[in-house]
Short mmCIF file of C-alpha atoms in Angstrom, two decimals:
data_model
loop_
_atom_site.label_atom_id
_atom_site.label_comp_id
_atom_site.label_asym_id
_atom_site.label_seq_id
_atom_site.Cartn_x
_atom_site.Cartn_y
_atom_site.Cartn_z
CA UNK A 16 -12.74 27.76 -5.16
CA UNK A 17 -13.44 27.28 -8.88
CA UNK A 18 -14.67 30.89 -9.14
CA UNK A 19 -11.52 32.15 -7.42
CA UNK A 20 -9.26 30.11 -9.73
CA UNK A 21 -11.04 31.30 -12.88
CA UNK A 22 -10.95 34.93 -11.67
CA UNK A 23 -7.23 34.67 -10.93
CA UNK A 24 -6.49 33.14 -14.33
CA UNK A 25 -8.55 35.73 -16.24
CA UNK A 26 -7.05 38.73 -14.46
CA UNK A 27 -3.47 37.46 -14.66
CA UNK A 28 -3.75 37.03 -18.44
CA UNK A 29 -3.98 40.81 -18.84
CA UNK A 30 -0.30 41.65 -18.09
CA UNK A 31 0.84 38.90 -20.47
CA UNK A 32 -1.37 40.27 -23.24
CA UNK A 33 -0.13 43.79 -22.52
CA UNK A 34 3.53 42.72 -22.78
CA UNK A 35 2.92 40.89 -26.06
CA UNK A 36 1.08 43.84 -27.61
CA UNK A 37 3.56 46.47 -26.41
CA UNK A 38 6.59 44.45 -27.50
CA UNK A 39 5.01 44.08 -30.91
CA UNK A 40 4.26 47.81 -31.06
CA UNK A 41 7.80 48.83 -30.05
CA UNK A 42 9.40 46.52 -32.60
CA UNK A 43 6.94 47.60 -35.29
CA UNK A 44 7.93 51.24 -34.76
CA UNK A 45 11.62 50.30 -34.88
CA UNK A 46 11.09 48.41 -38.15
CA UNK A 47 9.24 51.38 -39.60
CA UNK A 48 12.07 53.73 -38.60
CA UNK A 49 14.68 51.42 -40.15
CA UNK A 50 12.80 50.98 -43.42
CA UNK A 51 12.26 54.75 -43.62
CA UNK A 52 16.00 55.29 -43.13
CA UNK A 53 16.85 52.67 -45.78
CA UNK A 54 14.54 54.43 -48.23
CA UNK A 55 16.29 57.71 -47.48
CA UNK A 56 13.04 59.56 -46.70
CA UNK A 57 12.03 61.65 -43.74
CA UNK A 58 9.99 59.78 -41.10
CA UNK A 59 6.27 60.59 -41.25
CA UNK A 60 5.85 59.92 -37.53
CA UNK A 61 8.13 62.16 -35.40
CA UNK A 62 7.67 59.73 -32.53
CA UNK A 63 9.67 56.96 -34.22
CA UNK A 64 12.83 55.87 -32.38
CA UNK A 65 16.19 57.26 -33.57
CA UNK A 66 18.24 55.30 -36.12
CA UNK A 67 22.03 55.07 -35.72
CA UNK A 68 24.39 54.20 -38.59
CA UNK A 69 27.23 52.04 -37.29
CA UNK A 70 30.52 51.63 -39.21
CA UNK A 71 31.27 47.93 -38.99
CA UNK A 72 34.77 48.30 -40.44
CA UNK A 73 36.09 49.65 -37.13
CA UNK A 74 35.37 47.18 -34.26
CA UNK A 75 34.74 48.85 -30.93
CA UNK A 76 33.90 52.17 -32.52
CA UNK A 77 32.63 54.94 -30.25
CA UNK A 78 32.11 55.21 -26.53
CA UNK A 79 32.67 51.79 -24.98
CA UNK A 80 29.77 52.20 -22.51
CA UNK A 81 27.29 53.32 -25.15
CA UNK A 82 28.48 51.38 -28.17
CA UNK A 83 30.14 48.43 -26.52
CA UNK A 84 27.68 46.01 -28.12
CA UNK A 85 28.66 46.91 -31.68
CA UNK A 86 31.66 44.54 -31.81
CA UNK A 87 29.23 41.79 -30.81
CA UNK A 88 26.87 42.96 -33.54
CA UNK A 89 29.72 42.90 -36.06
CA UNK A 90 30.60 39.34 -35.08
CA UNK A 91 26.96 38.32 -35.25
CA UNK A 92 26.55 39.73 -38.77
CA UNK A 93 29.75 38.00 -39.91
CA UNK A 94 28.94 34.66 -38.29
CA UNK A 95 25.34 34.64 -39.50
CA UNK A 96 26.31 35.72 -43.00
CA UNK A 97 23.91 38.66 -42.99
CA UNK A 98 23.71 40.57 -46.30
CA UNK A 99 22.08 43.95 -47.08
CA UNK A 100 19.22 42.20 -48.80
CA UNK A 101 18.19 40.28 -45.66
CA UNK A 102 15.96 43.10 -44.35
CA UNK A 103 15.31 43.96 -40.71
CA UNK A 104 16.90 41.60 -38.23
CA UNK A 105 16.78 41.26 -34.44
CA UNK A 106 19.83 40.93 -32.20
CA UNK A 107 20.17 40.56 -28.40
CA UNK A 108 23.40 40.85 -26.46
CA UNK A 109 24.30 41.69 -22.84
CA UNK A 110 20.71 42.57 -21.96
CA UNK A 111 20.21 44.88 -24.93
CA UNK A 112 17.83 44.38 -27.82
CA UNK A 113 18.65 45.80 -31.26
CA UNK A 114 16.83 45.85 -34.54
CA UNK A 115 19.13 46.46 -37.50
CA UNK A 116 19.46 46.46 -41.25
CA UNK A 117 22.81 45.61 -42.84
CA UNK A 118 23.78 48.04 -45.60
CA UNK A 119 26.63 48.94 -47.91
CA UNK A 120 28.84 46.53 -49.81
CA UNK A 121 31.33 43.87 -48.97
CA UNK A 122 34.31 45.40 -47.23
CA UNK A 123 37.37 44.76 -49.35
CA UNK A 124 39.75 45.88 -46.60
CA UNK A 125 38.65 43.34 -44.00
CA UNK A 126 37.96 39.78 -45.01
CA UNK A 127 35.90 39.15 -41.84
CA UNK A 128 33.36 41.86 -42.68
CA UNK A 129 30.85 41.20 -45.42
CA UNK A 130 29.09 44.57 -45.04
CA UNK A 131 30.50 47.99 -44.29
CA UNK A 132 27.76 49.38 -42.00
CA UNK A 133 24.39 48.78 -40.39
CA UNK A 134 21.41 50.91 -39.44
CA UNK A 135 20.55 50.18 -35.83
CA UNK A 136 17.64 50.97 -33.49
CA UNK A 137 18.20 50.20 -29.82
CA UNK A 138 14.76 49.32 -28.37
CA UNK A 139 16.14 48.36 -24.94
CA UNK A 140 14.85 51.50 -23.13
CA UNK A 141 11.34 51.11 -24.55
CA UNK A 142 11.23 47.42 -23.70
CA UNK A 143 12.52 48.20 -20.22
CA UNK A 144 9.61 50.61 -19.70
CA UNK A 145 7.22 47.92 -20.94
CA UNK A 146 8.78 45.42 -18.54
CA UNK A 147 8.46 47.71 -15.52
CA UNK A 148 4.88 48.60 -16.47
CA UNK A 149 4.08 44.92 -16.90
CA UNK A 150 5.52 44.20 -13.44
CA UNK A 151 3.32 46.91 -11.94
CA UNK A 152 0.30 45.59 -13.85
CA UNK A 153 1.12 42.08 -12.68
CA UNK A 154 1.16 43.24 -9.06
CA UNK A 155 -2.08 45.20 -9.49
CA UNK A 156 -3.68 42.26 -11.31
CA UNK A 157 -2.62 39.93 -8.53
CA UNK A 158 -4.22 42.24 -5.96
CA UNK A 159 -7.34 42.62 -8.14
CA UNK A 160 -7.56 38.87 -8.62
CA UNK A 161 -7.27 38.38 -4.87
CA UNK A 162 -10.01 40.94 -4.24
CA UNK A 163 -12.25 39.34 -6.87
CA UNK A 164 -11.65 35.92 -5.40
CA UNK A 165 -12.41 37.13 -1.87
CA UNK A 166 -15.54 38.98 -3.04
CA UNK A 167 -16.61 35.94 -5.02
CA UNK A 168 -16.22 33.68 -2.01
CA UNK A 169 -18.06 36.16 0.18
CA UNK A 170 -20.82 36.49 -2.40
CA UNK A 171 -21.20 32.74 -2.59
CA UNK A 172 -21.19 32.46 1.19
CA UNK A 173 -23.64 35.37 1.45
CA UNK A 174 -25.91 33.70 -1.08
CA UNK A 175 -25.86 30.48 0.92
CA UNK A 176 -26.47 32.38 4.16
CA UNK A 177 -29.34 34.28 2.55
CA UNK A 178 -30.90 31.05 1.34
CA UNK A 179 -30.48 29.52 4.79
CA UNK A 180 -32.05 32.56 6.49
CA UNK A 181 -34.89 32.53 3.98
CA UNK A 182 -35.58 28.86 4.68
CA UNK A 183 -35.43 29.51 8.43
CA UNK A 184 -37.76 32.48 8.02
CA UNK A 185 -40.44 30.48 6.22
CA UNK A 186 -40.04 27.55 8.62
CA UNK A 187 -40.42 29.86 11.64
CA UNK A 188 -43.31 31.77 10.05
CA UNK A 189 -45.10 28.51 9.32
CA UNK A 190 -44.48 27.34 12.88
CA UNK A 191 -45.77 30.60 14.37
CA UNK A 192 -48.90 30.54 12.24
CA UNK A 193 -49.64 26.93 13.17
CA UNK A 194 -50.41 27.92 16.77
CA UNK A 195 -53.35 30.28 16.11
CA UNK A 196 -54.59 27.96 13.34
CA UNK A 197 -54.57 25.04 15.77
CA UNK A 198 -56.44 27.16 18.37
CA UNK A 199 -59.07 28.20 15.82
CA UNK A 200 -59.51 24.66 14.52
CA UNK A 201 -59.64 23.13 18.01
CA UNK A 202 -62.21 25.60 19.38
CA UNK A 203 -64.28 25.34 16.20
CA UNK A 204 -64.54 21.57 16.60
CA UNK A 205 -65.23 21.91 20.35
CA UNK A 206 -68.01 24.44 19.77
CA UNK A 207 -69.57 22.33 16.99
CA UNK A 208 -69.48 19.28 19.28
CA UNK A 209 -71.03 21.29 22.09
CA UNK A 210 -68.06 20.77 24.38
CA UNK A 211 -67.32 24.53 24.61
CA UNK A 212 -69.91 27.26 24.92
CA UNK A 213 -69.61 29.62 21.88
CA UNK A 214 -69.75 32.58 24.28
CA UNK A 215 -66.48 31.34 25.78
CA UNK A 216 -64.90 29.95 22.62
CA UNK A 217 -65.50 32.89 20.24
CA UNK A 218 -63.33 35.39 22.19
CA UNK A 219 -60.48 32.85 22.10
CA UNK A 220 -60.94 32.38 18.34
CA UNK A 221 -61.03 36.16 17.86
CA UNK A 222 -57.73 36.55 19.71
CA UNK A 223 -56.19 33.78 17.57
CA UNK A 224 -57.44 35.48 14.39
CA UNK A 225 -56.04 38.78 15.62
CA UNK A 226 -52.69 37.09 16.29
CA UNK A 227 -52.66 35.67 12.76
CA UNK A 228 -53.57 39.05 11.32
CA UNK A 229 -50.68 40.74 13.13
CA UNK A 230 -48.20 38.10 12.00
CA UNK A 231 -49.33 38.32 8.39
CA UNK A 232 -49.13 42.13 8.54
CA UNK A 233 -45.61 41.85 9.98
CA UNK A 234 -44.54 39.48 7.20
CA UNK A 235 -45.98 41.78 4.55
CA UNK A 236 -44.27 44.80 6.14
CA UNK A 237 -40.89 43.05 6.13
CA UNK A 238 -41.43 41.89 2.54
CA UNK A 239 -42.08 45.48 1.49
CA UNK A 240 -39.01 46.61 3.42
CA UNK A 241 -36.83 43.99 1.69
CA UNK A 242 -38.18 45.14 -1.68
CA UNK A 243 -37.54 48.80 -0.82
CA UNK A 244 -41.27 49.46 -1.14
CA UNK A 245 -41.95 50.94 2.30
CA UNK A 246 -43.31 54.41 1.58
CA UNK A 247 -44.02 56.47 4.72
CA UNK A 248 -47.07 58.74 4.55
CA UNK A 249 -45.95 61.90 6.29
CA UNK A 250 -48.70 63.80 8.12
CA UNK A 251 -49.07 65.99 11.21
CA UNK A 252 -49.09 63.82 14.35
CA UNK A 253 -49.35 64.56 18.07
CA UNK A 254 -46.79 62.03 19.34
CA UNK A 255 -47.88 62.36 22.97
CA UNK A 256 -51.51 61.65 22.13
CA UNK A 257 -50.51 58.71 19.93
CA UNK A 258 -48.39 57.13 22.68
CA UNK A 259 -51.17 57.65 25.22
CA UNK A 260 -53.63 55.88 22.92
CA UNK A 261 -51.23 52.96 22.47
CA UNK A 262 -50.71 52.60 26.23
CA UNK A 263 -54.46 52.72 26.80
CA UNK A 264 -54.95 49.94 24.24
CA UNK A 265 -52.34 47.85 26.06
CA UNK A 266 -53.83 48.33 29.54
CA UNK A 267 -55.48 44.90 29.50
CA UNK A 268 -52.27 43.24 28.32
CA UNK A 269 -50.29 44.92 31.11
CA UNK A 270 -52.93 44.04 33.71
CA UNK A 271 -52.87 40.42 32.56
CA UNK A 272 -49.12 40.32 33.12
CA UNK A 273 -49.31 42.17 36.46
CA UNK A 274 -47.19 45.02 35.10
CA UNK A 275 -47.73 48.74 35.58
CA UNK A 276 -46.95 51.04 32.65
CA UNK A 277 -46.15 54.72 33.22
CA UNK A 278 -45.54 57.61 30.82
CA UNK A 279 -43.35 60.62 31.51
CA UNK A 280 -45.76 63.31 30.31
CA UNK A 281 -43.87 65.50 27.83
CA UNK A 282 -46.76 67.77 26.91
CA UNK A 283 -47.84 68.31 23.32
CA UNK A 284 -45.38 67.02 20.72
CA UNK A 285 -46.53 67.83 17.21
CA UNK A 286 -44.56 67.01 14.09
CA UNK A 287 -44.70 65.18 10.78
CA UNK A 288 -44.25 61.42 10.57
CA UNK A 289 -46.09 58.29 9.45
CA UNK A 290 -48.76 57.81 12.14
CA UNK A 291 -49.39 54.15 11.36
CA UNK A 292 -45.69 53.22 11.48
CA UNK A 293 -45.10 55.19 14.68
CA UNK A 294 -48.07 53.52 16.38
CA UNK A 295 -46.86 50.08 15.29
CA UNK A 296 -43.34 50.73 16.58
CA UNK A 297 -44.50 52.00 19.98
CA UNK A 298 -46.96 49.11 20.28
CA UNK A 299 -44.29 46.52 19.55
CA UNK A 300 -41.71 48.08 21.90
CA UNK A 301 -44.15 48.44 24.80
CA UNK A 302 -45.66 44.98 24.25
CA UNK A 303 -42.18 43.45 24.26
CA UNK A 304 -41.30 45.36 27.44
CA UNK A 305 -44.51 44.20 29.19
CA UNK A 306 -43.77 40.61 28.22
CA UNK A 307 -40.32 40.71 29.85
CA UNK A 308 -40.95 43.09 32.78
CA UNK A 309 -41.14 42.00 36.38
CA UNK A 310 -43.37 44.77 37.72
CA UNK A 311 -43.12 47.97 35.73
CA UNK A 312 -42.49 49.56 32.36
CA UNK A 313 -41.55 53.20 31.95
CA UNK A 314 -42.07 55.11 28.68
CA UNK A 315 -40.72 58.56 27.81
CA UNK A 316 -41.16 60.62 24.64
CA UNK A 317 -39.16 63.71 23.70
CA UNK A 318 -38.70 65.77 20.57
CA UNK A 319 -35.74 68.00 19.78
CA UNK A 320 -33.61 69.05 16.81
CA UNK A 321 -35.95 67.51 14.25
CA UNK A 322 -36.03 64.08 15.91
CA UNK A 323 -38.54 62.17 18.00
CA UNK A 324 -37.11 59.91 20.69
CA UNK A 325 -39.08 57.17 22.41
CA UNK A 326 -37.47 55.30 25.31
CA UNK A 327 -39.09 52.16 26.77
CA UNK A 328 -37.49 50.62 29.88
CA UNK A 329 -38.52 47.53 31.85
CA UNK A 330 -37.28 46.05 35.12
CA UNK A 331 -37.21 42.44 33.95
CA UNK A 332 -34.20 40.18 33.62
CA UNK A 333 -31.51 42.06 31.71
CA UNK A 334 -30.34 40.92 28.31
CA UNK A 335 -26.96 39.44 27.47
CA UNK A 336 -24.87 41.40 24.93
CA UNK A 337 -25.56 38.72 22.30
CA UNK A 338 -29.33 38.91 22.80
CA UNK A 339 -29.26 42.71 22.73
CA UNK A 340 -27.31 42.67 19.46
CA UNK A 341 -29.61 40.10 17.82
CA UNK A 342 -32.93 41.18 19.30
CA UNK A 343 -34.04 42.73 15.99
CA UNK A 344 -33.23 39.61 13.94
CA UNK A 345 -36.29 37.90 12.54
CA UNK A 346 -37.61 35.11 14.75
CA UNK A 347 -34.59 35.34 17.02
CA UNK A 348 -35.09 33.28 20.17
CA UNK A 349 -33.51 34.93 23.19
CA UNK A 350 -32.86 33.55 26.65
CA UNK A 351 -36.59 33.35 27.30
CA UNK A 352 -37.16 31.31 24.15
CA UNK A 353 -39.66 33.81 22.73
CA UNK A 354 -39.48 34.81 19.09
CA UNK A 355 -41.40 36.80 16.55
CA UNK A 356 -41.24 39.60 14.03
CA UNK A 357 -42.32 42.59 16.11
CA UNK A 358 -38.87 44.04 16.78
CA UNK A 359 -37.79 43.31 13.20
CA UNK A 360 -40.73 45.40 11.99
CA UNK A 361 -39.71 48.20 14.38
CA UNK A 362 -36.21 48.22 12.87
CA UNK A 363 -37.60 48.27 9.31
CA UNK A 364 -40.02 51.12 10.07
CA UNK A 365 -37.34 53.10 11.90
CA UNK A 366 -35.06 52.86 8.88
CA UNK A 367 -37.88 53.90 6.55
CA UNK A 368 -38.46 56.99 8.71
CA UNK A 369 -34.80 57.97 8.68
CA UNK A 370 -34.06 56.74 12.18
CA UNK A 371 -32.79 53.81 14.20
CA UNK A 372 -33.65 51.61 17.15
CA UNK A 373 -31.44 49.91 19.71
CA UNK A 374 -31.77 47.68 22.74
CA UNK A 375 -29.42 47.60 25.70
CA UNK A 376 -29.00 47.52 29.46
CA UNK A 377 -28.80 50.73 31.50
CA UNK A 378 -28.66 50.90 35.29
CA UNK A 379 -30.07 47.41 35.66
CA UNK A 380 -32.98 48.05 33.23
CA UNK A 381 -33.52 46.77 29.71
CA UNK A 382 -33.92 49.88 27.59
CA UNK A 383 -35.16 50.24 24.01
CA UNK A 384 -34.36 53.54 22.29
CA UNK A 385 -36.17 54.61 19.14
CA UNK A 386 -35.23 57.72 17.17
CA UNK A 387 -36.97 58.91 13.98
CA UNK A 388 -37.11 62.09 11.93
CA UNK A 389 -39.79 64.42 13.30
CA UNK A 390 -40.08 67.92 11.88
CA UNK A 391 -42.14 70.13 14.13
CA UNK A 392 -45.29 71.73 12.77
#
């Protein structure tokens, strides 16, 4: 709120400063024009306002609409006792603003006139333009101040949200890393005490170490993505062969979950992409599908119009719209309570490769769609 108030005050000062400066400029030009006329010389600046000589011995002289204020000027000069030596004076009447210089001598024919004439500059039109411009500036400044205030509030809120998400990220990362650390520490103590045979305990420790390694790699990948430091290494890749290798590596995982994984054979698909990033994305998508599938996971890979498309579908419980929309958030816990960084890494890699990834429900299946740039070679 303080930021919004300060922004509003600072921006709203501008029209007031503009009015003060422009009023001063208009009146300065009028004074210069009057003094030039008094001196009897030609004006150096052709842009100076015109000077009118008004005969004060004839009240109401001239067109009533144009010169109707002169009788008031005559009365003002008489009442104020203005003399030719008094210099430039300012007079306002009926919404008009005049700058004038009394001239001539005392009028012997009319006792109520001390001077015979005056040089007058009517600055009303110029001041009117300044007023209208100031009103427009005031409106624009008000809008600008409102925008600044809104942006300031959003920035402050965004900063708080970022700090909150950062704290949540580190808390979740620490929590996720505690599990494999606890497994490693527990099995180490059990093996040292002779409670667990090392031949049984070491594979468990190796899996825990591998889990830690993957999580650390995911954290580093997201840190590089946040810093804009993800640099894909483009090289010729056979996408079909890469996906087959990934599915073969995940055979044991699928068997352990009682899930069958099938691939729609697309034939050879060669193009340029980052092989490591593509392998990581396919691995994460298929692993996630296996984890949530009931019986089967189906993978398809196609390439057309300079893009590679990978579709991974599973027959598990379908996602709610909220879970589908937030599935790529870091450490988001869906209906099943699972969380992690795998899908967040997929989103970061997809963006780095000029593509996108989405998750949704189609014909009763949960479907992940990955699209990346893939120039054939």
